[in-house]
């Protein structure tokens, strides 16, 4: 009876645990659709859930994924940011990045986290534990983020979570750990992102991709996009002072952003085999001098192309995730006010005041599809302009030395941009800090008179670095131990372009350190640019510590990041076919030498006249012929005897 009563009590506790209703703020999901020129579609999926710290400490997970929560607890990680990215964001055509680049990573895999530890050595050990565990969870090569790919940024990253409670809060869960946090950052620019990374990503969601907007996520469409990014952000969130005795919570924010080509996505339905567009369907600019039947300069579409969720994603939204609120708009789209959007009658539409945004409340148990017919529009949705344009490339030639040039352009006509420029270079790319230079180019001075042509002025080199570079942190690399860490706090004036250059030397690697495709080159991680918010401390007065806390927390949520593309570095590569040739030649020589010596040691050499002729080849043939005759004679005798016996019986 005691055992039965204990089992019933345990079962009742499990039922209370798994069937406790979630509050309205525990889970949230939203899909934002934004058409981009010329015929692209930006789809941003956002999933956010949280769990109280008291429940996490008791291992009571409802919406927060247990697999990830246990890893964070075991590695003493208070804040985690993980990125999987492929492709290149075209800022000149598509405008500013989604989420201001805060949920975007460099090409490949990027990871940074705040780890609680008493020393740097202990932090490195826990960082290794974290990367190994995440490698198994997401089926990625995160375990290759070792000391040669790990840095400790000083100015580029700020914690997005509340690692210390507000001064007036009574929650002391995080106060003891805020002074022992260590920030570590690592990248794998060579890592291929594929479906095996998407599957564990979907398993972290409460609805597992079976309901809600996550049912649209398909690996065939996601990884066929022109640009795509998957992000996971885990941070502690503490309540503000006006929320009373609310406790701190652990929040996970999962985001999937992709830019899909509408025409290419629609071809999957008609013909799964990729084929070029027929000539008669091409829209060409015939005003070009080289325009002919063989040369075509494509024009932008004069009308909006028709598309639907079924066409672009290959499926419809399977109802609503039951953990979300019923009165929340799940799907939003940014289109001009006159654009026609057709949905089924069960969906509720809500338009913004400006008319450019529409949100829809989906029916609970019905599939949802959105259809946009072909239509000619007079207006377009205004795209926000990025605060800075960045391009990075290699300079120089040869296999011994090279250089890096980064072009930073400020498109604003009135406001300067201050940012932190971060580079993490592998140890075999030895940068020369004394060659670092910044050149300022001012275009279209604001004070020029109307009607005058555009002018370009270049400041003198000695004044450039004093004007542009405000602060610098440099940590040189150690061969096979740590990478080069470079951080520069810079300012680009309005209507100006800065060219940042430096030289480097290529190291010689051991032949075992080259990858299988050594002649392809080595991927260099992208540069990370953190746009700093305007300094408004002079205009804002903080009377007490609580106001200062809220002001700092608000600035942390307005972080803007830009990442350049990766670079492909060609190193001196040995001829890996030479070892094969040496092995073959050596084996041949050894075989010839061994065979000759073995014959000399084993064989017995005699003169030709000493050999018995009866034992020669001719004698052997005579013996074989004699044996054959003997066998034939015996066979004939047996046949004669059998015939004679048959005659006697008759």
XYZ file of C-alpha atoms in Angstrom:
650
model
C 0.000 0.000 0.000
C 2.818 2.393 0.786
C 4.408 1.779 -2.603
C 1.098 2.266 -4.397
C 0.430 5.493 -2.497
C 3.916 6.805 -3.306
C 3.450 5.964 -6.988
C 0.081 7.744 -7.116
C 1.587 10.804 -5.443
C 4.428 10.854 -7.986
C 1.996 10.448 -10.889
C -0.211 13.273 -9.595
C 2.856 15.540 -9.342
C 3.761 14.801 -12.942
C 0.229 15.614 -14.069
C 0.361 18.945 -12.255
C 3.736 19.671 -13.792
C 2.866 18.972 -17.414
C -0.700 20.230 -17.427
C -0.174 23.516 -15.613
C -1.474 26.258 -17.928
C 1.139 28.689 -19.239
C 0.620 32.389 -18.733
C 0.215 34.840 -21.602
C 3.813 36.000 -21.453
C 5.381 32.510 -21.349
C 5.321 31.813 -25.089
C 5.119 34.057 -28.116
C 5.630 33.480 -31.832
C 5.318 35.747 -34.850
C 6.038 35.639 -38.586
C 6.899 38.866 -40.417
C 6.866 38.932 -44.239
C 8.596 41.744 -46.109
C 8.799 41.832 -49.934
C 12.227 42.949 -51.139
C 13.374 44.109 -54.570
C 13.531 42.862 -57.205
C 11.557 39.655 -56.575
C 12.525 38.476 -53.097
C 10.708 37.878 -49.840
C 12.106 38.296 -46.343
C 10.523 35.902 -43.855
C 11.380 36.422 -40.174
C 10.235 33.734 -37.712
C 10.488 34.608 -34.043
C 9.782 32.270 -31.113
C 10.160 33.391 -27.510
C 9.505 31.473 -24.300
C 10.686 31.810 -20.713
C 10.809 29.977 -17.421
C 11.234 31.206 -13.871
C 14.600 30.678 -12.195
C 12.987 28.844 -9.314
C 11.489 26.316 -11.742
C 14.790 25.916 -13.580
C 16.678 25.261 -10.357
C 14.128 22.556 -9.515
C 14.376 21.114 -13.047
C 10.719 21.895 -13.709
C 10.799 22.676 -17.424
C 7.544 23.476 -19.187
C 8.324 25.648 -22.226
C 12.071 26.080 -21.875
C 13.867 23.115 -23.532
C 15.227 20.744 -20.917
C 18.146 19.567 -23.086
C 19.511 23.096 -23.459
C 18.736 24.104 -19.866
C 20.730 21.233 -18.410
C 23.713 22.069 -20.616
C 23.684 25.682 -19.444
C 23.481 24.633 -15.814
C 26.294 22.108 -16.166
C 28.589 24.637 -17.906
C 27.610 27.535 -15.576
C 26.527 29.649 -18.548
C 24.279 32.599 -17.737
C 23.864 34.004 -21.244
C 24.233 32.249 -24.604
C 24.133 33.417 -28.226
C 24.403 30.916 -31.086
C 24.210 31.692 -34.825
C 23.981 29.571 -38.000
C 24.256 31.709 -41.138
C 24.630 31.165 -44.872
C 24.710 33.606 -47.765
C 25.291 37.342 -48.054
C 22.925 40.155 -47.141
C 22.724 42.717 -49.986
C 22.470 45.929 -47.968
C 22.457 48.206 -51.018
C 19.353 46.504 -52.457
C 17.551 45.149 -49.403
C 18.277 47.963 -46.941
C 18.955 47.469 -43.255
C 19.319 44.003 -41.791
C 16.446 42.377 -39.887
C 16.592 42.984 -36.153
C 19.340 45.560 -36.888
C 21.768 42.671 -37.242
C 21.476 41.756 -33.554
C 20.219 38.233 -34.399
C 22.610 37.674 -37.275
C 25.934 35.887 -37.295
C 28.860 35.535 -39.605
C 28.981 32.908 -42.329
C 29.126 29.473 -40.743
C 28.679 29.139 -36.989
C 29.270 31.838 -34.382
C 28.999 31.420 -30.621
C 29.545 33.728 -27.689
C 28.511 33.301 -24.085
C 28.938 34.706 -20.591
C 30.327 31.964 -18.355
C 30.528 32.181 -14.583
C 33.951 31.189 -13.260
C 36.474 32.223 -10.656
C 39.453 32.401 -13.034
C 40.240 32.420 -16.733
C 41.487 28.849 -16.605
C 38.233 27.679 -15.061
C 36.269 29.705 -17.626
C 38.176 28.028 -20.472
C 37.367 24.595 -19.067
C 33.669 25.420 -18.827
C 33.759 26.953 -22.312
C 35.135 23.653 -23.632
C 32.365 21.781 -21.839
C 29.771 24.102 -23.358
C 31.046 23.784 -26.929
C 31.279 19.992 -26.724
C 27.737 19.688 -25.394
C 26.274 22.083 -27.964
C 28.112 20.221 -30.697
C 26.211 17.060 -29.883
C 22.903 18.852 -29.392
C 22.889 20.731 -32.716
C 24.858 18.194 -34.808
C 27.524 20.799 -35.575
C 31.314 20.923 -35.278
C 31.278 23.297 -32.319
C 33.781 21.064 -30.542
C 36.400 22.437 -32.967
C 36.156 25.850 -31.287
C 39.322 25.473 -29.270
C 41.810 28.009 -27.921
C 43.022 28.841 -31.447
C 39.524 30.069 -32.374
C 38.463 31.705 -29.094
C 38.863 35.341 -28.066
C 37.637 37.505 -25.202
C 36.060 40.671 -26.662
C 36.455 43.825 -24.627
C 34.278 46.441 -26.368
C 32.192 44.726 -29.080
C 29.600 42.783 -27.066
C 27.434 43.834 -24.167
C 25.228 41.473 -22.143
C 21.611 41.580 -23.264
C 20.358 39.996 -20.066
C 19.949 41.272 -16.522
C 22.979 39.772 -14.849
C 22.431 41.909 -11.751
C 18.998 42.701 -10.335
C 17.825 46.290 -10.052
C 18.951 48.115 -6.930
C 15.439 48.073 -5.499
C 14.783 44.416 -6.277
C 14.829 41.792 -3.558
C 15.859 39.014 -5.976
C 19.474 38.126 -5.218
C 19.752 35.110 -7.530
C 22.129 36.811 -9.960
C 23.897 39.340 -7.747
C 26.658 36.984 -6.641
C 27.552 35.918 -10.180
C 27.617 39.264 -11.977
C 31.205 40.005 -10.914
C 32.528 36.603 -12.077
C 31.324 36.609 -15.668
C 33.730 35.809 -18.493
C 32.828 36.588 -22.102
C 34.163 34.114 -24.690
C 33.621 34.224 -28.429
C 34.378 31.672 -31.154
C 33.626 31.195 -34.850
C 33.699 28.428 -37.440
C 33.461 30.161 -40.833
C 34.032 26.895 -42.681
C 31.087 25.072 -41.057
C 28.365 24.069 -43.570
C 24.854 24.726 -42.263
C 22.303 22.154 -43.408
C 19.147 20.256 -42.454
C 20.807 18.352 -39.606
C 21.133 21.709 -37.781
C 17.505 22.676 -38.439
C 16.040 19.483 -36.951
C 17.387 19.999 -33.382
C 16.483 23.686 -33.707
C 12.821 22.753 -34.263
C 12.886 20.243 -31.418
C 13.587 23.082 -28.982
C 10.229 24.690 -29.853
C 7.173 23.807 -27.769
C 5.147 22.762 -30.841
C 8.123 20.994 -32.497
C 7.241 22.343 -35.958
C 3.899 20.513 -36.063
C 1.634 23.521 -35.481
C 1.828 27.271 -35.745
C 4.196 29.216 -37.945
C 6.990 26.693 -37.343
C 5.112 24.259 -39.609
C 6.302 26.362 -42.575
C 9.974 25.650 -41.875
C 11.251 23.135 -44.376
C 14.898 22.375 -44.988
C 14.523 22.268 -48.776
C 13.176 25.833 -48.872
C 15.253 27.262 -46.032
C 18.621 26.210 -47.416
C 17.645 27.194 -50.951
C 17.332 30.814 -49.819
C 19.665 33.562 -50.996
C 20.457 34.360 -47.364
C 19.382 32.634 -44.173
C 20.210 32.854 -40.483
C 19.167 30.823 -37.437
C 19.788 32.266 -33.999
C 19.322 31.135 -30.408
C 19.580 33.669 -27.576
C 19.308 32.659 -23.926
C 19.465 35.395 -21.316
C 18.226 36.135 -17.794
C 15.486 38.757 -17.546
C 14.769 40.475 -14.253
C 11.658 42.583 -13.654
C 11.747 46.332 -13.425
C 11.067 48.209 -10.246
C 7.353 48.789 -10.959
C 6.597 45.065 -11.276
C 6.753 44.402 -7.582
C 7.912 41.023 -6.325
C 8.174 39.287 -9.706
C 11.180 36.999 -9.914
C 13.860 36.730 -12.587
C 13.190 34.491 -15.549
C 15.301 32.618 -18.080
C 14.279 33.590 -21.607
C 15.059 31.812 -24.870
C 14.577 33.653 -28.154
C 14.783 31.601 -31.366
C 14.787 33.347 -34.739
C 14.895 32.172 -38.345
C 15.422 34.810 -41.052
C 15.561 33.988 -44.745
C 15.441 35.813 -48.070
C 13.640 33.701 -50.665
C 13.584 34.212 -54.406
C 9.892 34.066 -55.274
C 10.420 32.890 -58.842
C 12.878 30.172 -57.827
C 10.656 29.000 -54.970
C 7.673 28.644 -57.280
C 9.642 26.442 -59.674
C 9.754 23.644 -57.087
C 6.052 23.132 -57.553
C 6.064 23.064 -61.363
C 9.396 21.336 -61.980
C 11.722 20.167 -59.197
C 14.675 20.089 -61.613
C 16.372 23.512 -61.780
C 16.163 24.882 -65.299
C 17.007 28.304 -66.785
C 14.229 30.750 -67.507
C 12.976 30.468 -71.106
C 14.128 33.225 -73.442
C 10.606 34.404 -74.171
C 9.970 34.974 -70.447
C 13.030 37.174 -69.867
C 12.423 40.900 -69.375
C 15.439 42.641 -70.921
C 16.534 46.234 -71.255
C 16.723 46.775 -75.005
C 18.244 50.252 -74.590
C 21.637 48.749 -73.785
C 24.111 48.873 -76.702
C 24.949 45.193 -76.284
C 21.301 44.074 -76.206
C 20.721 41.168 -78.584
C 19.244 37.714 -78.674
C 22.313 36.362 -76.892
C 22.866 39.165 -74.318
C 20.210 40.325 -71.856
C 20.349 42.908 -69.074
C 17.444 41.999 -66.755
C 15.018 44.691 -65.696
C 13.181 45.002 -62.416
C 9.634 43.783 -62.431
C 7.152 46.488 -63.376
C 4.463 44.799 -61.304
C 4.320 42.787 -58.129
C 4.646 39.081 -58.792
C 1.865 36.791 -57.554
C 2.725 34.454 -54.726
C 1.250 32.656 -51.745
C 2.536 30.817 -48.704
C 1.871 27.556 -50.519
C 3.973 28.682 -53.477
C 6.914 30.007 -51.467
C 7.100 27.496 -48.600
C 5.442 24.501 -50.239
C 2.892 24.176 -47.440
C 0.322 26.101 -45.402
C 0.370 27.099 -41.747
C -1.118 24.255 -39.725
C -3.371 26.210 -37.404
C -2.112 27.923 -34.255
C 0.241 26.598 -31.622
C -2.071 25.929 -28.625
C 0.407 27.511 -26.205
C -0.033 30.994 -27.693
C -2.802 33.425 -26.806
C -5.949 33.325 -28.925
C -6.131 37.093 -29.417
C -2.575 37.622 -30.695
C -1.761 38.390 -34.327
C 0.676 35.701 -35.415
C 1.377 36.623 -39.057
C 2.257 40.148 -40.240
C 3.156 41.479 -43.672
C 4.533 44.831 -44.808
C 2.986 45.850 -48.142
C 1.661 49.121 -49.639
C -1.885 50.085 -48.648
C -3.316 49.343 -52.124
C -1.804 45.845 -52.277
C -4.417 43.097 -52.392
C -3.995 40.329 -49.805
C -6.459 37.443 -49.720
C -6.907 35.184 -46.696
C -9.632 32.774 -45.644
C -12.708 34.136 -43.863
C -11.700 32.782 -40.445
C -8.679 35.096 -40.111
C -8.992 38.514 -38.450
C -7.062 41.381 -40.055
C -5.669 44.438 -38.291
C -4.000 47.273 -40.191
C -1.519 49.756 -38.828
C -2.179 53.483 -38.906
C 0.274 54.099 -41.728
C -1.307 51.316 -43.794
C 1.964 49.584 -44.589
C 1.636 46.831 -41.997
C -1.094 44.233 -41.680
C -1.343 41.550 -39.013
C -3.637 38.544 -38.937
C -5.111 36.517 -36.117
C -5.211 32.939 -37.378
C -8.058 30.469 -36.919
C -7.348 27.888 -34.263
C -7.997 24.585 -36.056
C -7.725 25.513 -39.737
C -4.873 25.767 -42.174
C -3.934 29.315 -43.089
C -2.755 30.534 -46.482
C -2.067 34.024 -47.778
C -2.455 34.812 -51.466
C -1.167 37.951 -53.174
C -2.244 38.279 -56.846
C -0.312 39.992 -59.606
C -0.807 43.739 -59.360
C 0.783 46.966 -60.571
C 1.579 49.311 -57.684
C 2.342 53.004 -57.617
C 4.017 52.996 -54.197
C 6.491 50.762 -52.438
C 7.165 50.021 -48.804
C 10.022 52.315 -47.697
C 13.120 50.371 -46.708
C 15.222 51.618 -43.828
C 18.784 52.571 -44.636
C 21.650 50.872 -42.783
C 23.755 53.206 -40.619
C 26.978 51.978 -42.230
C 28.161 50.098 -45.310
C 31.150 47.780 -44.890
C 33.255 45.850 -47.390
C 36.418 43.855 -46.691
C 38.872 42.301 -49.131
C 42.464 41.107 -49.498
C 45.221 43.136 -51.101
C 48.657 42.245 -52.384
C 49.920 39.161 -54.162
C 52.294 36.298 -53.563
C 52.466 33.478 -51.039
C 54.447 35.258 -48.322
C 52.650 38.495 -47.453
C 49.349 40.236 -48.024
C 47.046 42.934 -46.743
C 43.465 43.574 -45.683
C 41.422 46.582 -46.739
C 38.065 47.457 -45.164
C 35.887 50.173 -46.700
C 33.488 51.806 -44.212
C 30.984 54.252 -45.678
C 28.644 56.499 -43.708
C 25.563 57.279 -45.852
C 24.162 59.855 -43.416
C 24.516 63.474 -44.457
C 24.396 64.983 -40.971
C 25.260 62.413 -38.273
C 28.560 60.700 -37.573
C 28.657 56.989 -36.791
C 30.669 55.607 -33.888
C 31.284 51.884 -33.754
C 33.616 49.132 -32.570
C 35.421 47.141 -35.238
C 36.358 43.574 -34.192
C 38.541 41.091 -36.048
C 39.604 37.608 -34.960
C 42.395 36.353 -37.207
C 43.862 32.828 -37.149
C 47.371 32.440 -35.790
C 48.846 31.654 -39.220
C 47.767 35.123 -40.409
C 50.292 37.306 -38.565
C 49.114 40.908 -38.672
C 51.573 43.824 -38.439
C 50.041 46.406 -36.133
C 52.512 49.116 -37.132
C 51.083 49.005 -40.686
C 47.550 49.806 -39.488
C 46.341 52.992 -41.157
C 43.015 54.777 -41.581
C 42.352 57.052 -44.539
C 39.415 59.457 -44.506
C 37.622 60.409 -47.719
C 34.915 63.079 -47.513
C 32.381 63.053 -50.332
C 29.750 65.683 -51.074
C 30.627 68.208 -48.356
C 27.383 69.504 -46.802
C 28.459 73.147 -47.128
C 28.917 73.083 -50.904
C 26.730 75.420 -52.929
C 23.852 74.141 -55.023
C 24.628 73.503 -58.650
C 28.277 72.686 -58.035
C 29.531 69.232 -59.003
C 30.243 66.597 -56.371
C 33.700 66.831 -54.872
C 35.871 64.403 -53.010
C 38.475 65.541 -50.510
C 40.988 63.392 -48.688
C 42.341 64.378 -45.300
C 46.051 64.187 -44.645
C 47.216 60.818 -43.235
C 48.604 62.195 -39.931
C 45.232 63.712 -39.025
C 43.136 60.743 -40.101
C 44.036 58.360 -37.300
C 43.540 61.035 -34.626
C 40.090 61.855 -35.975
C 38.904 58.334 -36.733
C 40.478 55.956 -34.196
C 39.409 56.643 -30.606
C 40.562 53.498 -28.856
C 42.380 50.298 -29.775
C 42.860 46.889 -28.181
C 45.314 44.414 -29.668
C 46.382 40.995 -28.470
C 48.891 39.246 -30.721
C 48.570 35.616 -31.649
C 50.608 32.713 -30.339
C 51.404 29.999 -32.840
C 48.984 27.095 -32.409
C 47.656 28.523 -29.113
C 45.508 31.625 -29.673
C 44.347 33.887 -32.541
C 45.005 37.558 -33.148
C 42.469 39.781 -31.378
C 41.970 43.311 -32.729
C 39.313 45.795 -31.591
C 39.153 49.407 -32.743
C 36.723 52.059 -31.616
C 36.230 54.361 -34.582
C 34.169 57.313 -35.766
C 33.196 57.927 -39.384
C 32.014 61.495 -40.007
C 28.899 62.235 -42.029
C 29.164 61.831 -45.793
C 32.544 60.165 -45.420
C 34.297 56.939 -46.229
C 37.112 55.380 -44.216
C 39.617 52.946 -45.666
C 41.186 50.782 -42.952
C 44.229 48.788 -44.072
C 46.980 46.686 -42.532
C 49.538 44.120 -43.711
C 50.091 40.556 -42.577
C 52.457 37.666 -43.105
C 51.490 34.098 -43.967
C 52.899 31.370 -41.756
C 54.091 27.966 -42.925
C 51.929 25.123 -41.652
C 52.827 21.543 -40.990
C 51.577 19.146 -43.590
C 49.242 17.542 -41.030
C 47.543 20.919 -40.367
C 46.183 21.311 -43.891
C 42.564 20.354 -44.603
C 41.752 17.713 -47.240
C 41.042 20.437 -49.827
C 44.123 22.506 -49.011
C 44.258 24.217 -52.412
C 40.817 25.743 -51.832
C 42.183 28.014 -49.115
C 41.394 28.869 -45.505
C 38.232 30.702 -44.427
C 38.875 33.869 -42.417
C 36.088 34.884 -39.997
C 34.142 38.033 -40.895
C 34.704 41.335 -39.171
C 32.066 42.328 -36.611
C 30.952 45.961 -36.397
C 28.989 47.078 -33.354
C 27.232 50.398 -33.955
C 27.253 52.356 -30.714
C 24.098 54.309 -29.794
C 24.333 58.090 -29.614
C 25.680 59.314 -26.291
C 22.723 61.007 -24.678
C 24.064 61.060 -21.140
C 24.343 64.825 -21.306
C 20.659 65.213 -22.141
C 19.305 62.662 -19.678
C 19.399 63.079 -15.925
C 19.395 59.990 -13.720
C 18.462 60.837 -10.194
C 18.955 57.446 -8.651
C 20.537 54.073 -9.332
C 17.262 52.549 -10.509
C 16.932 55.051 -13.370
C 20.518 54.408 -14.391
C 19.816 50.689 -14.454
C 16.754 51.074 -16.704
C 18.637 53.467 -18.982
C 21.540 51.035 -19.414
C 19.146 48.116 -19.971
C 17.294 50.075 -22.662
C 20.548 50.809 -24.506
C 21.456 47.122 -24.433
C 18.243 46.255 -26.269
C 19.034 48.728 -29.085
C 22.228 47.058 -30.256
C 23.040 47.182 -33.970
C 25.568 44.865 -35.611
C 27.013 44.528 -39.099
C 29.142 41.616 -40.283
C 31.249 41.544 -43.373
C 31.643 38.523 -45.605
C 34.256 35.873 -44.961
C 37.573 35.896 -46.798
C 39.401 33.038 -48.482
C 43.112 33.027 -47.675
C 45.520 31.105 -49.898
C 48.558 29.782 -48.022
C 51.738 28.178 -49.385
C 50.571 24.633 -50.045
C 52.972 21.733 -50.514
C 52.574 19.231 -53.323
C 50.749 16.442 -51.513
C 51.337 14.103 -54.490
C 55.079 14.043 -53.780
C 54.791 11.770 -50.711
C 52.820 9.352 -52.850
C 55.486 9.423 -55.547
C 58.244 8.949 -52.970
C 56.420 6.004 -51.410
C 55.936 4.311 -54.788
C 59.542 4.882 -55.864
C 60.932 3.701 -52.529
C 58.746 0.600 -52.561
C 59.886 -0.247 -56.075
C 63.570 0.111 -55.180
C 63.119 -1.950 -52.018
C 61.285 -4.685 -53.934
C 64.032 -4.909 -56.561
C 66.781 -4.940 -53.943
C 65.033 -7.514 -51.759
C 64.262 -9.781 -54.701
C 67.835 -9.739 -55.965
C 69.336 -10.374 -52.538
C 66.809 -13.154 -51.807
C 67.649 -14.910 -55.065
C 71.365 -14.720 -54.315
C 70.857 -16.209 -50.852
C 68.379 -18.990 -51.686
C 69.223 -20.204 -55.212
C 72.166 -22.541 -56.024
C 74.082 -21.784 -59.193
C 75.760 -24.710 -61.103
C 77.258 -25.140 -64.557
C 75.231 -26.340 -67.515
C 77.382 -29.440 -68.020
C 76.794 -30.511 -64.410
C 73.061 -30.794 -64.807
C 71.657 -34.382 -65.368
C 69.956 -34.382 -68.752
C 67.431 -36.903 -67.548
C 66.308 -34.340 -65.014
C 65.983 -31.597 -67.559
C 62.938 -30.474 -69.427
C 63.383 -33.064 -72.165
C 63.594 -35.870 -69.620
C 60.464 -34.616 -67.925
C 58.553 -34.656 -71.199
C 59.701 -38.220 -71.942
C 58.540 -39.351 -68.506
C 55.125 -37.764 -69.002
C 54.715 -39.424 -72.423
C 55.681 -42.825 -71.004
C 53.172 -42.497 -68.195
C 50.492 -41.561 -70.669
C 51.184 -44.638 -72.804
C 51.062 -46.871 -69.727
C 47.696 -45.501 -68.695
C 46.296 -45.996 -72.190
C 47.546 -49.592 -72.400
C 45.925 -50.440 -69.055
C 42.654 -48.974 -70.243
C 42.735 -51.037 -73.458
C 43.395 -54.247 -71.525
C 40.423 -53.624 -69.235
C 38.157 -53.091 -72.233
C 39.303 -56.360 -73.886
C 38.709 -58.305 -70.674
C 35.193 -56.932 -70.366
C 34.388 -57.830 -73.944
C 35.617 -61.380 -73.489
C 33.503 -61.864 -70.368
C 30.434 -60.744 -72.288
C 30.965 -63.297 -75.040
C 31.251 -66.151 -72.526
C 27.928 -65.275 -70.925
C 26.178 -65.368 -74.279
